[in-house]
Amino acid sequence: MSKTHLGHTARKRFGQNFLHDDYVIEQIVNAINPQNGENLLEIGPGLGALTDPVCERVNALTVVELDRDLAKRLNEHPFHGDKLNIIEQDALTLDFATVKDNLPNPDKPLRVFGNLPYNISTPLMFHLFDYASSISDMHFMLQKEVVNRLAAGPGSKSYGRLSVMAQYYCAVMPVLTVPPGAFKPAPKVDSAVVRLIPHATPPVDVESVCTLERVCAQAFNQRRKTIRNSLKDCIEEQALADLGLNPGARAETLSLQDFATIANYVSQQQEAISL
Ligand code: SAM
């Protein structure tokens, strides 16, 4: 299949798969439901598949694009004019809170969306979670497998570190599945759109989010092992039992609350040592 779409040759290193299916595009824009006065921010506008219809509905949109040629193209767009605020930068290093503070309505949270470059989607999710308090919702096109991981619960094969951390920060709602043919060039995998709504208050109490992340990473790094073994560096078997957890269980069976319980125990131990 041709890698050229609308006169631009897709760059693999930037994860460029351009949407061209009008029906899918309309469904995504309807799911976002952009309104005037909102702080809308698109990651990776590319050739404008989502940018153009969103700009038709609202007066202002901020976009973040890493590809200099595509940013230039958007800058020279014949219709968007002043509506578009183009940030030519790597979204992975963008300070989303500062972007919000510099928008005309800094008191309003960001509404972030995008057909994300799949090669950086997981680190980008974790980067965005750091700004969850500045964001009211996110709509992302991702590999379907990643959406499954975001939404998975304990006991599912897709359940892992990304599920636990995403659900700590956000309510996760899969919106629609998108076949490879909706993109040019077509990716090898199915895609899906997900809606993420940051929680006003986290669903579980966690003393240190860093510790929660570390415990999850350690437990799922060796997901076939029992937590007695995978977590032995940070918590003893007896302590797991005292917390009401089965040391013979595997990470994939633990709930977000279970991970929070372990993380809080680990935080308290560390505090006790440092006293
Ligand atoms: N939104 C367009 C569409 O739906 O057709 C393009 C989507 S394409 C999958 C991903 C877009 O993200 C490309 O425009 C690519 O250049 C841009 N991109 C890739 N890495 C990026 C990064 N680190 N920061 C910002 N944009 C990036």
Coordinates of C-alpha atoms in Angstrom, one line a residue, residues 7 51 69 74 79 92 98 112 123 174 178 191 212 267 273:
G7 CA 1.1 14.5 -0.8
T51 CA -8.1 18.8 13.3
D69 CA 7.0 19.4 7.9
L74 CA -0.7 23.3 9.4
F79 CA -8.8 28.0 6.4
L92 CA 6.5 13.3 25.7
T98 CA 1.9 25.2 31.6
V112 CA -7.0 16.2 25.1
P123 CA 5.0 6.3 27.8
P174 CA -13.6 2.0 25.3
V178 CA -11.4 0.8 14.1
S191 CA -7.2 0.0 16.6
L212 CA 2.4 2.2 43.8
S267 CA 5.6 3.4 52.2
I273 CA 13.3 3.2 58.5

